[in-house]
Amino acid sequence: MYKEQDIYLKDNTLTVKKDVYPLSKILTIEAKELRLKDQIIRILCISLAVSVAGWAFLPIIGPVLMLIGALFAILTSKKYELRAEFSGTDESGDHWAPLARGRRPEEFALFKNIAESIDR
């Protein structure tokens, strides 16, 4: 669980636990409530990634690994996310990256406060 001392602004940087992000690289920041669609996409991606080795080397264990990956994704799912859009340093363009994820409404309120304070 994230607390106020875990996420703070100091000297034009955003610190999330031990990670430090310069505000000059952040274009936009938002607190997002992850919907069912987001969760299903995450579950499918993780289960496919886990099962790919099984399908390649021993196809009979591929479905078992897919179920294990889906179970892992379900057990580690979060409801809220603080994410930022970073400016691209190469020709790949700008991209979104999650900075913090949480399950409790208190964490979502903290994420919203951080996002509002940076957007000002």
PDB file of C-alpha atoms in Angstrom:
ATOM      1  CA  MET A   1       0.000   0.000   0.000  1.00  0.00           C
ATOM      2  CA  TYR A   2       1.251   3.444  -0.929  1.00  0.00           C
ATOM      3  CA  LYS A   3       1.316   6.206   1.667  1.00  0.00           C
ATOM      4  CA  GLU A   4       1.991   9.942   1.373  1.00  0.00           C
ATOM      5  CA  GLN A   5       5.658   9.495   2.272  1.00  0.00           C
ATOM      6  CA  ASP A   6       6.040   6.963  -0.584  1.00  0.00           C
ATOM      7  CA  ILE A   7       4.983   9.402  -3.353  1.00  0.00           C
ATOM      8  CA  TYR A   8       6.103  13.030  -3.204  1.00  0.00           C
ATOM      9  CA  LEU A   9       7.355  15.984  -5.246  1.00  0.00           C
ATOM     10  CA  LYS A  10      10.728  17.539  -4.527  1.00  0.00           C
ATOM     11  CA  ASP A  11      13.103  19.695  -6.609  1.00  0.00           C
ATOM     12  CA  ASN A  12      11.242  19.185  -9.935  1.00  0.00           C
ATOM     13  CA  THR A  13      11.227  15.404  -9.496  1.00  0.00           C
ATOM     14  CA  LEU A  14       8.513  12.925  -8.665  1.00  0.00           C
ATOM     15  CA  THR A  15       9.632  10.192  -6.288  1.00  0.00           C
ATOM     16  CA  VAL A  16       7.672   6.945  -6.081  1.00  0.00           C
ATOM     17  CA  LYS A  17       9.264   4.844  -3.345  1.00  0.00           C
ATOM     18  CA  LYS A  18      12.855   4.443  -4.681  1.00  0.00           C
ATOM     19  CA  ASP A  19      12.146   5.503  -8.285  1.00  0.00           C
ATOM     20  CA  VAL A  20      12.817   9.117  -9.277  1.00  0.00           C
ATOM     21  CA  TYR A  21      11.204  10.722 -12.349  1.00  0.00           C
ATOM     22  CA  PRO A  22      12.219  14.209 -13.558  1.00  0.00           C
ATOM     23  CA  LEU A  23       9.166  16.393 -14.216  1.00  0.00           C
ATOM     24  CA  SER A  24      10.810  17.718 -17.385  1.00  0.00           C
ATOM     25  CA  LYS A  25      10.372  14.287 -19.008  1.00  0.00           C
ATOM     26  CA  ILE A  26       6.712  13.908 -17.955  1.00  0.00           C
ATOM     27  CA  LEU A  27       4.195  15.336 -20.433  1.00  0.00           C
ATOM     28  CA  THR A  28       0.994  14.271 -18.683  1.00  0.00           C
ATOM     29  CA  ILE A  29       0.181  12.372 -15.518  1.00  0.00           C
ATOM     30  CA  GLU A  30      -3.128  10.839 -14.519  1.00  0.00           C
ATOM     31  CA  ALA A  31      -4.769   8.641 -11.928  1.00  0.00           C
ATOM     32  CA  LYS A  32      -6.804   5.959 -13.650  1.00  0.00           C
ATOM     33  CA  GLU A  33      -9.317   3.426 -12.433  1.00  0.00           C
ATOM     34  CA  LEU A  34      -8.650   0.225 -14.356  1.00  0.00           C
ATOM     35  CA  ARG A  35     -11.785  -1.212 -15.960  1.00  0.00           C
ATOM     36  CA  LEU A  36     -12.704  -4.793 -16.784  1.00  0.00           C
ATOM     37  CA  LYS A  37     -11.331  -4.378 -20.318  1.00  0.00           C
ATOM     38  CA  ASP A  38      -7.927  -3.349 -18.955  1.00  0.00           C
ATOM     39  CA  GLN A  39      -7.887  -6.328 -16.591  1.00  0.00           C
ATOM     40  CA  ILE A  40      -8.866  -8.820 -19.316  1.00  0.00           C
ATOM     41  CA  ILE A  41      -6.161  -7.536 -21.664  1.00  0.00           C
ATOM     42  CA  ARG A  42      -3.568  -7.844 -18.874  1.00  0.00           C
ATOM     43  CA  ILE A  43      -4.711 -11.386 -18.014  1.00  0.00           C
ATOM     44  CA  LEU A  44      -4.519 -12.485 -21.659  1.00  0.00           C
ATOM     45  CA  CYS A  45      -1.083 -10.947 -22.201  1.00  0.00           C
ATOM     46  CA  ILE A  46       0.434 -12.500 -19.086  1.00  0.00           C
ATOM     47  CA  SER A  47      -1.105 -15.925 -19.700  1.00  0.00           C
ATOM     48  CA  LEU A  48       0.122 -15.969 -23.312  1.00  0.00           C
ATOM     49  CA  ALA A  49       3.602 -14.831 -22.294  1.00  0.00           C
ATOM     50  CA  VAL A  50       3.863 -17.563 -19.657  1.00  0.00           C
ATOM     51  CA  SER A  51       2.586 -20.304 -21.962  1.00  0.00           C
ATOM     52  CA  VAL A  52       4.715 -19.495 -25.005  1.00  0.00           C
ATOM     53  CA  ALA A  53       7.697 -21.544 -23.795  1.00  0.00           C
ATOM     54  CA  GLY A  54       5.453 -24.506 -23.113  1.00  0.00           C
ATOM     55  CA  TRP A  55       3.941 -24.343 -26.574  1.00  0.00           C
ATOM     56  CA  ALA A  56       7.388 -24.128 -28.173  1.00  0.00           C
ATOM     57  CA  PHE A  57       9.109 -26.997 -26.363  1.00  0.00           C
ATOM     58  CA  LEU A  58       6.417 -29.272 -24.995  1.00  0.00           C
ATOM     59  CA  PRO A  59       2.964 -28.449 -26.421  1.00  0.00           C
ATOM     60  CA  ILE A  60       1.140 -30.649 -23.936  1.00  0.00           C
ATOM     61  CA  ILE A  61       1.967 -28.312 -21.014  1.00  0.00           C
ATOM     62  CA  GLY A  62       1.071 -25.122 -22.931  1.00  0.00           C
ATOM     63  CA  PRO A  63      -2.553 -24.994 -21.723  1.00  0.00           C
ATOM     64  CA  VAL A  64      -1.502 -25.696 -18.130  1.00  0.00           C
ATOM     65  CA  LEU A  65       1.007 -22.845 -18.237  1.00  0.00           C
ATOM     66  CA  MET A  66      -1.663 -20.607 -19.749  1.00  0.00           C
ATOM     67  CA  LEU A  67      -3.966 -21.311 -16.801  1.00  0.00           C
ATOM     68  CA  ILE A  68      -1.139 -20.719 -14.324  1.00  0.00           C
ATOM     69  CA  GLY A  69      -0.352 -17.393 -16.018  1.00  0.00           C
ATOM     70  CA  ALA A  70      -4.010 -16.346 -15.939  1.00  0.00           C
ATOM     71  CA  LEU A  71      -4.277 -17.254 -12.254  1.00  0.00           C
ATOM     72  CA  PHE A  72      -1.119 -15.283 -11.481  1.00  0.00           C
ATOM     73  CA  ALA A  73      -2.500 -12.254 -13.358  1.00  0.00           C
ATOM     74  CA  ILE A  74      -5.799 -12.425 -11.496  1.00  0.00           C
ATOM     75  CA  LEU A  75      -4.120 -12.710  -8.090  1.00  0.00           C
ATOM     76  CA  THR A  76      -1.818  -9.741  -8.766  1.00  0.00           C
ATOM     77  CA  SER A  77      -4.407  -7.461 -10.347  1.00  0.00           C
ATOM     78  CA  LYS A  78      -4.821  -3.904  -9.088  1.00  0.00           C
ATOM     79  CA  LYS A  79      -7.773  -1.523  -9.440  1.00  0.00           C
ATOM     80  CA  TYR A  80      -6.077   1.885  -9.524  1.00  0.00           C
ATOM     81  CA  GLU A  81      -3.045   3.192 -11.360  1.00  0.00           C
ATOM     82  CA  LEU A  82      -0.914   6.319 -11.406  1.00  0.00           C
ATOM     83  CA  ARG A  83       0.560   6.614 -14.879  1.00  0.00           C
ATOM     84  CA  ALA A  84       2.572   9.169 -16.771  1.00  0.00           C
ATOM     85  CA  GLU A  85       3.160  10.000 -20.407  1.00  0.00           C
ATOM     86  CA  PHE A  86       6.865  10.419 -21.039  1.00  0.00           C
ATOM     87  CA  SER A  87       8.410  12.251 -23.953  1.00  0.00           C
ATOM     88  CA  GLY A  88      10.203   9.933 -26.329  1.00  0.00           C
ATOM     89  CA  THR A  89      13.971  10.145 -26.533  1.00  0.00           C
ATOM     90  CA  ASP A  90      14.104   8.476 -29.928  1.00  0.00           C
ATOM     91  CA  GLU A  91      11.817   8.094 -32.925  1.00  0.00           C
ATOM     92  CA  SER A  92       9.446   5.752 -31.099  1.00  0.00           C
ATOM     93  CA  GLY A  93       7.415   8.703 -29.819  1.00  0.00           C
ATOM     94  CA  ASP A  94       5.775   9.433 -26.498  1.00  0.00           C
ATOM     95  CA  HIS A  95       4.633   6.543 -24.305  1.00  0.00           C
ATOM     96  CA  TRP A  96       2.576   5.854 -21.183  1.00  0.00           C
ATOM     97  CA  ALA A  97       4.125   4.052 -18.234  1.00  0.00           C
ATOM     98  CA  PRO A  98       2.575   3.022 -14.919  1.00  0.00           C
ATOM     99  CA  LEU A  99       4.310   4.584 -11.916  1.00  0.00           C
ATOM    100  CA  ALA A 100       2.256   2.996  -9.130  1.00  0.00           C
ATOM    101  CA  ARG A 101      -0.660   0.601  -8.777  1.00  0.00           C
ATOM    102  CA  GLY A 102      -2.974   0.078  -5.848  1.00  0.00           C
ATOM    103  CA  ARG A 103      -6.138  -1.639  -4.660  1.00  0.00           C
ATOM    104  CA  ARG A 104      -7.546   0.715  -2.032  1.00  0.00           C
ATOM    105  CA  PRO A 105      -9.594   3.912  -2.504  1.00  0.00           C
ATOM    106  CA  GLU A 106      -7.126   5.748  -0.232  1.00  0.00           C
ATOM    107  CA  GLU A 107      -4.353   5.011  -2.727  1.00  0.00           C
ATOM    108  CA  PHE A 108      -6.532   6.269  -5.587  1.00  0.00           C
ATOM    109  CA  ALA A 109      -7.129   9.515  -3.683  1.00  0.00           C
ATOM    110  CA  LEU A 110      -3.364   9.873  -3.192  1.00  0.00           C
ATOM    111  CA  PHE A 111      -2.774   9.195  -6.907  1.00  0.00           C
ATOM    112  CA  LYS A 112      -5.352  11.866  -7.833  1.00  0.00           C
ATOM    113  CA  ASN A 113      -3.741  14.411  -5.491  1.00  0.00           C
ATOM    114  CA  ILE A 114      -0.313  13.822  -7.037  1.00  0.00           C
ATOM    115  CA  ALA A 115      -1.707  14.052 -10.575  1.00  0.00           C
ATOM    116  CA  GLU A 116      -3.540  17.307  -9.778  1.00  0.00           C
ATOM    117  CA  SER A 117      -0.519  18.884  -8.112  1.00  0.00           C
ATOM    118  CA  ILE A 118       1.726  18.112 -11.098  1.00  0.00           C
ATOM    119  CA  ASP A 119      -0.780  19.333 -13.712  1.00  0.00           C
ATOM    120  CA  ARG A 120      -0.985  22.800 -12.114  1.00  0.00           C
TER     121      ARG A 120
END
